[in-house]
Amino acid sequence: MGRRRGIMSHQLKEEIAKELGFYDTVQHEGWGGIRARDAGNMVKRAVQMAEEQMRADKS
């Protein structure tokens, strides 16, 4: 199977990792070095950002 295309842009992932405080790990170990909890929190934050954007677009 081919590599799946990511839904989040690389820039967005980096922004969220910085916000959540584990970007240093990403820089040193790559995305595979983050904890499952960090990955889950990153997805939660991305969903939250998308919901905020949808609310703003409705206004």
Tab-separated table of C-alpha atoms in Angstrom:
chain	number	residue	atom	x	y	z
A	1	MET	CA	0.000	0.000	0.000
A	2	GLY	CA	1.125	3.540	-0.694
A	3	ARG	CA	1.695	6.129	1.941
A	4	ARG	CA	-1.497	7.859	3.025
A	5	ARG	CA	-1.736	11.553	2.424
A	6	GLY	CA	-2.030	13.496	5.666
A	7	ILE	CA	-5.045	15.611	6.449
A	8	MET	CA	-3.121	18.172	8.477
A	9	SER	CA	-0.473	20.223	6.751
A	10	HIS	CA	3.085	19.957	7.976
A	11	GLN	CA	2.943	23.606	9.015
A	12	LEU	CA	-0.212	23.061	11.099
A	13	LYS	CA	1.283	20.020	12.809
A	14	GLU	CA	4.398	21.999	13.718
A	15	GLU	CA	2.304	24.915	15.002
A	16	ILE	CA	0.261	22.625	17.252
A	17	ALA	CA	3.361	20.750	18.469
A	18	LYS	CA	4.911	24.078	19.468
A	19	GLU	CA	1.710	25.153	21.211
A	20	LEU	CA	1.488	21.873	23.135
A	21	GLY	CA	5.173	21.868	24.037
A	22	PHE	CA	6.604	18.809	22.303
A	23	TYR	CA	8.115	20.360	19.181
A	24	ASP	CA	11.647	19.742	20.516
A	25	THR	CA	10.919	16.016	20.470
A	26	VAL	CA	9.703	16.282	16.880
A	27	GLN	CA	12.880	18.119	15.870
A	28	HIS	CA	15.181	15.573	17.513
A	29	GLU	CA	13.304	12.301	16.974
A	30	GLY	CA	10.775	13.006	14.236
A	31	TRP	CA	7.021	12.493	14.484
A	32	GLY	CA	7.546	8.865	15.491
A	33	GLY	CA	9.193	10.023	18.703
A	34	ILE	CA	6.129	11.663	20.201
A	35	ARG	CA	3.969	9.896	22.758
A	36	ALA	CA	0.541	8.566	21.816
A	37	ARG	CA	-0.970	11.015	24.307
A	38	ASP	CA	0.739	13.924	22.510
A	39	ALA	CA	-0.560	12.706	19.153
A	40	GLY	CA	-4.078	12.459	20.583
A	41	ASN	CA	-3.840	15.935	22.058
A	42	MET	CA	-2.625	17.225	18.715
A	43	VAL	CA	-5.685	15.773	16.964
A	44	LYS	CA	-8.002	17.205	19.643
A	45	ARG	CA	-6.455	20.639	19.182
A	46	ALA	CA	-6.759	20.439	15.392
A	47	VAL	CA	-10.462	19.540	15.709
A	48	GLN	CA	-10.962	22.396	18.156
A	49	MET	CA	-9.277	24.825	15.746
A	50	ALA	CA	-11.459	23.606	12.865
A	51	GLU	CA	-14.620	24.020	14.944
A	52	GLU	CA	-13.569	27.546	15.926
A	53	GLN	CA	-12.938	28.374	12.277
A	54	MET	CA	-16.341	27.025	11.236
A	55	ARG	CA	-18.049	29.128	13.918
A	56	ALA	CA	-16.132	32.213	12.776
A	57	ASP	CA	-17.112	31.561	9.149
A	58	LYS	CA	-20.803	31.456	10.126
A	59	SER	CA	-20.585	34.854	11.814
